[in-house]
Amino acid sequence: MNRDQMIRRLQQRGSNPWDVIVIGGGATGLGIAVDAASRGYETLLLEKTDFAKGTSSRSTKLVHGGVRYLAQGDVSLVLEALHERGLLRQNAPHLVKDQEFVIPNYEWWSGPFYTVGMKVYDMMAGKLGLGPSISISRERTLKSIPNLKQDGLRGGVIYHDGQFDDARLAINLAQTAVDNQAVVINHMEVTGLTKDESEMVNGCMALDLEAGESYTIYGKVVINATGVFADEIMQLDNAAQPRMIRPSQGVHVVLNKEFLQGDSAIMIPKTSDGRVLFAVPWHDKVIVGTTDTPLEDHSSEPRALEEEIEFILTTASQYLAKAPQKSDVLSIFAGLRPLAAPQGNDQSTKEISRSHKLIISPSGLVTMTGGKWTTYRKMAQDAVDKAAMVGGLEERPCVTQSMPIHGYAKHIDPTDHRYIYGSDLTEIEELVFQNPKLGEAMHERLPFTRAEVLWAVREEMARTIEDVLARRVRALFLDARASIDMAPEVADIMAKELGKDDDWKTSQIDRYRELAQGYILEDEPSGANPRPSTA
């Protein structure tokens, strides 16, 4: 997946139209590119920043049917999500694993209530289920989660769901698209849409943000898969287009593993704001979240609100024997859900369905909104089915239900942090064999090696320090301060590989440090500017 080669293929195409042009390199766009390319359609994907830069790298890291959606009665979404969870577990076993969850019971009625509910969840998963749910004793609950608060604990319910690395799946999807002859390019901004004499969309204008070169690119159909930015692309088509997206912010904090001893995750089914709260082991740390805060505006780097931070830490402290403090937070990140808001409905964002919505504009622009990571494959199938009709493409069946994703490997060592590379790991090990220094970790608190940085640049289209530390290895999300320490060495490796000078390195390090500060949570000294609040 070499960017220079991708640019050359784009240039060689000239004015010949692509079958499918996809705008957006998150879960939805990458899934669409994989689906279209694997059907044999000539496919181009353009991403303004980096793959999974936005919401798609900021999830709770769960591949799940959605217990909360079942409680809300959204049965069709849960059925679809549970089916897709099973397919993803089969197609990317190196990234998706079975995670045991415990629902602690502190009320006399909660044990039977949640046991019945989770049995329904199991039945809906059918043959693609990950394991049966069971009611467990107080002793078994504490054995699973030793540092759970014991006062009033009556027992628990165990159920199973999927867990994954979101940004790593996005990179593997980009590689899968390329394996199927697609062209995917990051740091390429779509600046406009082109139309024919009938005012039908027939391509786009794009700017290479690295080289500063502009392109006019033609396609038989253009698909808008830009998440919370979908309205902006629709407005390039029609300036009077009303807003279709209702962003909802979800915040997570990352803590040391000591806060969640054992291998099980915690699911709190009912919190003070009506949401579910998870505490999930991930890459030897613990992710706690999430919130559901409606926002009017959106950005590529959303920031947690003070009340969201307080909500997560306060709720977690009600269940954990050791209450997490702000000083314990290793990283804090926020993502924006691109919810397809029902028109004329003022319901809160936590009640809006996570089902996806497909919109066909009068100009032929195809837009996909809503949805969730778990159902990305089905969203892509629906989008390409419709896009093929709009673009007059030859009808071809979807093949992704049983198609292995790049890196597919059944037998991995979960104790080696590099398991996420799957079948690519042997090539990374070959780099280390040739130069043992590449196998050394770059920071005492994180396991990531120089070889992984080199691999990210050579094979995964990493172009900036942020691309590497945020989404190729997950240092920014696991320990933001440690990632800042790593930045100069990452810059050295990248500059040598990409042929960049010292000015580039200095600029990259400065930009990364400024970005990473937004992931660090510190008690504000008197007189400091506080984090934003909705109050």
XYZ file of C-alpha atoms in Angstrom, residues 1-450:
450
model
C 0.000 0.000 0.000
C 2.381 2.627 -1.312
C 1.030 6.176 -1.677
C 3.386 7.180 -4.495
C 2.261 4.160 -6.513
C -1.385 5.009 -5.799
C -0.859 8.584 -7.032
C 0.768 7.272 -10.221
C -2.197 4.984 -10.865
C -4.544 7.938 -10.358
C -2.547 10.054 -12.824
C -2.383 7.269 -15.405
C -6.175 7.021 -15.296
C -6.498 10.516 -16.741
C -10.077 11.346 -17.740
C -11.203 7.716 -17.939
C -13.991 7.311 -15.390
C -13.728 5.012 -12.390
C -16.662 2.716 -11.764
C -16.924 3.853 -8.141
C -15.418 6.852 -6.354
C -15.655 6.689 -2.549
C -15.189 9.852 -0.494
C -14.125 9.070 3.085
C -11.668 6.593 4.571
C -13.364 5.570 7.789
C -15.152 2.310 8.533
C -17.992 2.992 6.097
C -15.875 4.230 3.190
C -13.249 1.519 3.524
C -15.943 -1.149 3.743
C -17.530 0.216 0.575
C -14.168 0.241 -1.232
C -13.568 -3.401 -0.237
C -17.048 -4.430 -1.372
C -16.880 -2.576 -4.697
C -13.337 -3.679 -5.545
C -14.012 -7.316 -4.632
C -16.971 -7.299 -7.053
C -14.556 -6.278 -9.787
C -15.569 -2.615 -10.012
C -12.722 -0.167 -10.674
C -12.656 1.650 -7.359
C -11.002 4.822 -6.034
C -11.142 5.957 -2.393
C -10.057 9.430 -1.274
C -9.510 10.395 2.371
C -8.900 14.005 3.459
C -6.617 13.172 6.396
C -5.797 9.580 7.314
C -7.729 6.350 7.355
C -9.934 6.192 10.475
C -8.745 9.620 11.629
C -12.225 10.475 12.886
C -14.881 8.437 14.643
C -13.612 5.099 13.337
C -10.540 5.110 15.604
C -12.384 6.409 18.685
C -14.883 3.639 19.447
C -15.311 1.525 22.590
C -13.417 -1.217 20.660
C -16.436 -3.536 20.727
C -17.941 -5.629 17.945
C -21.343 -6.121 19.488
C -25.039 -6.524 18.847
C -25.876 -3.789 21.309
C -27.485 -4.783 24.600
C -28.893 -1.270 24.990
C -30.533 -1.406 21.549
C -32.235 -4.651 22.557
C -33.610 -2.944 25.669
C -34.902 -0.136 23.436
C -36.714 -2.677 21.270
C -34.570 -2.162 18.146
C -34.648 -5.889 17.426
C -33.817 -5.670 13.719
C -30.612 -3.717 14.406
C -29.519 -6.180 17.097
C -30.190 -9.174 14.835
C -28.212 -7.598 12.002
C -25.356 -6.568 14.296
C -25.075 -9.992 15.935
C -24.947 -11.640 12.518
C -22.263 -9.214 11.351
C -20.328 -9.717 14.583
C -20.117 -13.415 13.797
C -18.988 -12.796 10.212
C -16.291 -10.354 11.307
C -15.004 -12.828 13.881
C -14.686 -15.385 11.063
C -13.155 -13.001 8.504
C -10.640 -11.207 10.765
C -9.799 -13.601 13.630
C -6.469 -11.823 14.198
C -8.308 -8.637 15.208
C -11.651 -9.739 16.647
C -11.749 -11.818 19.804
C -14.318 -13.206 22.203
C -14.547 -10.973 25.271
C -16.262 -12.101 28.476
C -18.409 -9.426 30.142
C -19.764 -9.371 33.680
C -22.899 -7.462 34.688
C -22.553 -7.042 38.481
C -25.827 -7.332 40.385
C -26.459 -5.178 43.441
C -30.280 -5.444 43.469
C -32.322 -8.567 44.248
C -34.161 -8.380 40.928
C -31.250 -7.630 38.609
C -29.827 -11.158 38.465
C -32.949 -12.861 37.050
C -33.816 -9.805 34.916
C -30.457 -9.588 33.126
C -30.064 -13.371 32.894
C -33.293 -13.587 30.896
C -32.314 -10.575 28.773
C -28.915 -11.989 27.906
C -30.431 -15.399 27.059
C -32.555 -13.584 24.464
C -29.347 -11.918 23.210
C -27.732 -15.384 22.887
C -30.689 -16.802 20.973
C -30.658 -13.896 18.536
C -26.996 -14.610 17.708
C -27.842 -18.213 16.736
C -25.000 -20.267 15.297
C -22.743 -17.198 15.223
C -22.887 -16.768 18.996
C -19.632 -16.424 20.940
C -20.666 -18.233 24.127
C -23.637 -18.772 26.442
C -24.629 -16.266 29.105
C -24.962 -17.543 32.674
C -25.914 -16.271 36.108
C -22.998 -16.482 38.549
C -22.560 -16.294 42.294
C -21.050 -13.438 44.278
C -17.842 -15.471 44.695
C -17.549 -16.204 40.975
C -18.221 -12.527 40.173
C -15.344 -11.425 42.427
C -13.090 -14.099 40.955
C -13.753 -12.681 37.478
C -13.295 -9.058 38.621
C -11.345 -9.080 41.925
C -11.409 -5.311 42.401
C -15.169 -4.888 42.050
C -16.865 -3.121 44.972
C -18.076 -5.813 47.355
C -20.610 -3.906 49.468
C -24.083 -5.077 48.469
C -22.823 -7.310 45.650
C -25.228 -10.221 45.145
C -23.764 -11.907 42.082
C -23.474 -11.287 38.383
C -24.349 -12.309 34.853
C -21.702 -13.360 32.338
C -22.237 -12.847 28.618
C -19.958 -12.736 25.581
C -19.387 -10.100 22.912
C -16.630 -9.223 20.467
C -13.676 -6.905 20.957
C -11.319 -5.493 18.330
C -8.805 -2.801 17.432
C -10.779 -0.304 15.362
C -7.974 1.614 13.623
C -6.072 -1.594 12.869
C -9.186 -3.047 11.216
C -9.457 0.136 9.153
C -5.855 -0.245 7.950
C -6.477 -3.898 7.118
C -9.595 -2.939 5.156
C -7.569 -0.402 3.161
C -5.040 -3.148 2.437
C -7.838 -5.543 1.471
C -9.198 -2.988 -0.995
C -5.722 -2.602 -2.509
C -5.347 -6.398 -2.626
C -8.475 -6.290 -4.814
C -6.963 -3.650 -7.164
C -8.593 -0.571 -5.638
C -6.686 2.717 -5.382
C -6.862 4.260 -1.912
C -5.173 7.574 -1.095
C -4.984 9.420 2.219
C -4.268 13.136 2.715
C -6.298 13.863 -0.439
C -9.137 16.340 0.075
C -12.239 16.378 -2.123
C -12.908 20.064 -2.817
C -15.852 19.854 -5.206
C -18.114 17.659 -7.305
C -18.271 17.653 -11.101
C -21.529 17.326 -13.062
C -22.494 16.567 -16.632
C -24.828 18.617 -18.817
C -27.826 16.962 -17.109
C -26.620 18.130 -13.669
C -25.807 14.568 -12.636
C -22.703 14.053 -10.498
C -19.969 12.460 -12.625
C -16.854 12.912 -10.530
C -15.020 15.155 -8.120
C -12.192 17.629 -7.728
C -9.465 16.757 -5.240
C -6.354 18.358 -3.782
C -3.266 16.370 -2.799
C -2.491 17.955 0.569
C 1.124 16.761 0.423
C 2.141 17.841 -3.075
C -0.376 20.673 -3.507
C -1.517 19.242 -6.850
C -5.163 19.395 -7.933
C -7.038 16.673 -9.820
C -10.319 16.406 -11.673
C -11.460 12.808 -11.398
C -14.405 11.216 -13.174
C -16.563 8.342 -11.987
C -19.766 6.547 -12.941
C -21.013 6.897 -9.376
C -19.761 8.865 -6.356
C -20.420 7.629 -2.816
C -20.288 10.026 0.130
C -19.101 8.082 3.193
C -17.680 10.906 5.278
C -19.422 10.307 8.607
C -20.149 13.498 10.532
C -18.897 15.473 7.522
C -21.492 13.983 5.140
C -23.546 17.193 5.157
C -20.588 19.174 3.788
C -20.208 16.842 0.808
C -23.968 16.904 0.177
C -23.796 20.701 0.201
C -21.100 20.604 -2.485
C -23.813 18.966 -4.568
C -26.652 21.227 -3.406
C -25.882 24.352 -1.367
C -29.469 24.381 -0.040
C -29.250 20.822 1.294
C -30.559 20.695 4.890
C -28.476 18.997 7.580
C -28.984 15.242 7.754
C -26.492 14.426 10.517
C -27.027 14.818 14.233
C -23.589 14.350 15.854
C -23.378 12.678 19.234
C -20.133 12.742 21.188
C -18.796 9.676 22.941
C -15.885 10.056 25.376
C -13.574 7.366 26.764
C -10.835 7.437 29.364
C -7.912 4.995 29.445
C -6.546 3.704 32.753
C -3.855 1.299 33.895
C -4.774 -2.378 34.073
C -4.730 -2.254 37.887
C -8.194 -0.692 37.774
C -9.690 -3.813 36.168
C -7.903 -6.891 37.412
C -8.683 -10.125 35.614
C -9.549 -10.667 31.961
C -13.278 -9.916 32.121
C -14.915 -6.637 31.156
C -17.643 -4.851 33.130
C -20.938 -3.748 31.633
C -23.121 -1.392 33.678
C -26.527 -1.579 31.953
C -28.118 1.483 33.536
C -26.288 4.677 34.490
C -27.510 8.056 35.699
C -27.894 9.351 32.128
C -29.582 6.181 30.857
C -26.583 4.914 28.910
C -24.579 1.733 29.234
C -21.060 2.081 30.703
C -18.258 -0.313 29.807
C -14.871 -0.959 31.402
C -12.967 -3.127 28.930
C -9.412 -4.522 28.930
C -7.574 -3.423 25.774
C -3.883 -3.722 24.893
C -2.974 -4.212 28.576
C -4.885 -1.068 29.579
C -8.539 -0.399 30.449
C -10.980 1.666 28.403
C -13.907 3.168 30.321
C -16.817 4.827 28.531
C -18.873 6.114 26.982
C -21.060 9.218 26.930
C -23.783 10.344 24.528
C -23.718 14.122 24.266
C -25.562 15.850 21.402
C -23.486 18.539 19.716
C -24.391 21.230 17.236
C -20.928 21.461 15.712
C -18.271 18.937 14.791
C -14.519 18.751 14.159
C -11.856 16.189 13.346
C -10.448 16.578 16.883
C -13.401 16.778 19.290
C -12.649 17.416 22.941
C -14.253 15.887 26.021
C -16.517 18.174 28.035
C -15.845 18.549 31.741
C -19.198 16.990 32.664
C -18.490 13.957 30.457
C -15.211 13.341 32.267
C -16.889 13.680 35.648
C -19.695 11.327 34.602
C -17.304 8.548 33.541
C -15.024 8.794 36.572
C -17.906 9.135 39.046
C -19.849 6.211 37.561
C -16.752 3.996 37.446
C -15.983 4.797 41.094
C -19.411 3.448 42.104
C -18.377 -0.038 40.985
C -14.586 -0.215 41.323
C -12.884 -0.735 44.671
C -10.211 1.774 43.665
C -11.875 4.944 42.425
C -10.073 6.424 39.383
C -8.964 10.046 39.653
C -8.142 12.512 36.909
C -4.451 11.989 37.630
C -4.877 8.266 36.779
C -6.068 8.921 33.225
C -3.415 7.915 30.668
C -5.372 9.167 27.678
C -8.779 10.637 26.989
C -10.393 10.624 23.571
C -13.681 11.737 22.060
C -15.428 10.588 18.911
C -18.518 11.811 17.100
C -21.239 9.390 16.040
C -22.744 10.382 12.675
C -26.331 9.636 13.632
C -28.963 9.818 10.915
C -31.390 11.988 12.840
C -35.108 11.494 12.158
C -36.569 14.613 10.605
C -38.742 16.711 12.885
C -37.910 14.605 15.926
C -36.309 16.127 18.985
C -35.518 12.879 20.813
C -32.183 12.643 22.615
C -29.251 11.159 20.719
C -29.074 8.054 22.915
C -32.559 7.158 21.671
C -31.800 7.613 17.969
C -31.380 4.271 16.196
C -27.876 3.278 15.135
C -29.328 1.807 11.943
C -27.759 3.132 8.768
C -29.529 5.287 6.223
C -28.891 5.442 2.487
C -29.711 8.683 0.646
C -29.820 9.098 -3.149
C -29.711 12.755 -4.185
C -31.490 13.901 -7.377
C -27.997 14.384 -8.876
C -27.130 10.719 -8.298
C -24.814 11.331 -5.342
C -25.057 8.327 -2.995
C -24.689 9.117 0.722
C -24.438 6.632 3.592
C -25.084 7.900 7.120
C -25.573 6.395 10.563
C -24.578 2.841 11.346
C -21.838 1.467 13.579
C -18.511 -0.354 13.212
C -20.084 -3.774 13.757
C -22.384 -3.425 10.747
C -19.876 -1.768 8.388
C -19.881 -4.759 5.993
C -23.677 -4.802 5.579
C -23.687 -1.028 5.170
C -21.117 -1.386 2.398
C -23.132 -4.118 0.683
C -26.273 -1.972 0.716
C -24.367 1.070 -0.546
C -22.689 -0.746 -3.449
C -25.924 -2.501 -4.450
C -27.617 0.883 -4.756
C -24.600 2.628 -6.284
C -24.358 -0.007 -9.025
C -27.956 0.797 -10.010
C -27.352 4.554 -9.926
C -24.143 4.288 -11.953
C -25.491 1.788 -14.456
C -22.818 -0.751 -13.534
C -23.046 -4.408 -14.429
C -24.849 -6.225 -11.635
C -22.417 -8.352 -9.618
C -23.012 -10.177 -6.318
C -21.437 -9.153 -3.015
C -18.685 -11.566 -1.930
C -17.593 -10.101 1.410
C -19.660 -12.315 3.723
C -16.976 -14.995 3.713
C -13.982 -13.039 2.372
C -10.886 -13.023 4.633
C -9.636 -9.546 5.539
C -5.966 -8.688 4.968
C -3.851 -10.156 7.764
C -6.219 -13.100 8.299
C -4.621 -15.568 10.708
C -6.345 -18.044 13.011
C -3.401 -18.964 15.193
C -2.013 -15.903 16.968
C -0.251 -15.316 20.270
C -2.407 -12.852 22.249
C 0.472 -12.262 24.686
C 2.525 -10.682 21.866
C 1.255 -7.146 21.285
C 2.027 -7.616 17.581
C -0.767 -10.182 17.151
C -2.797 -7.439 15.431
C -0.633 -7.807 12.308
C -1.843 -11.354 11.729
C -0.170 -12.919 8.691
C 1.954 -9.786 8.153
C 3.842 -10.446 11.396
C 6.333 -12.760 9.698
C 7.485 -9.898 7.455
C 7.897 -7.571 10.442
C 9.932 -10.274 12.159
C 12.099 -10.488 9.035
C 12.883 -6.756 9.394
C 14.018 -7.427 12.958
C 16.077 -10.439 11.881
C 17.926 -8.233 9.391
C 18.421 -5.448 11.962
C 17.876 -6.520 15.602
C 17.766 -2.887 16.813
C 14.414 -2.572 15.043
C 12.980 -5.040 17.540
C 13.613 -2.768 20.527
C 10.713 -0.984 22.216
C 10.741 2.801 21.908
C 9.352 3.508 25.392
C 9.491 1.744 28.744
C 5.712 2.037 29.259
C 4.667 0.845 25.797
C 5.758 -2.205 23.778
C 5.811 -0.700 20.275
C 9.020 -1.212 18.306
C 10.993 0.601 15.628
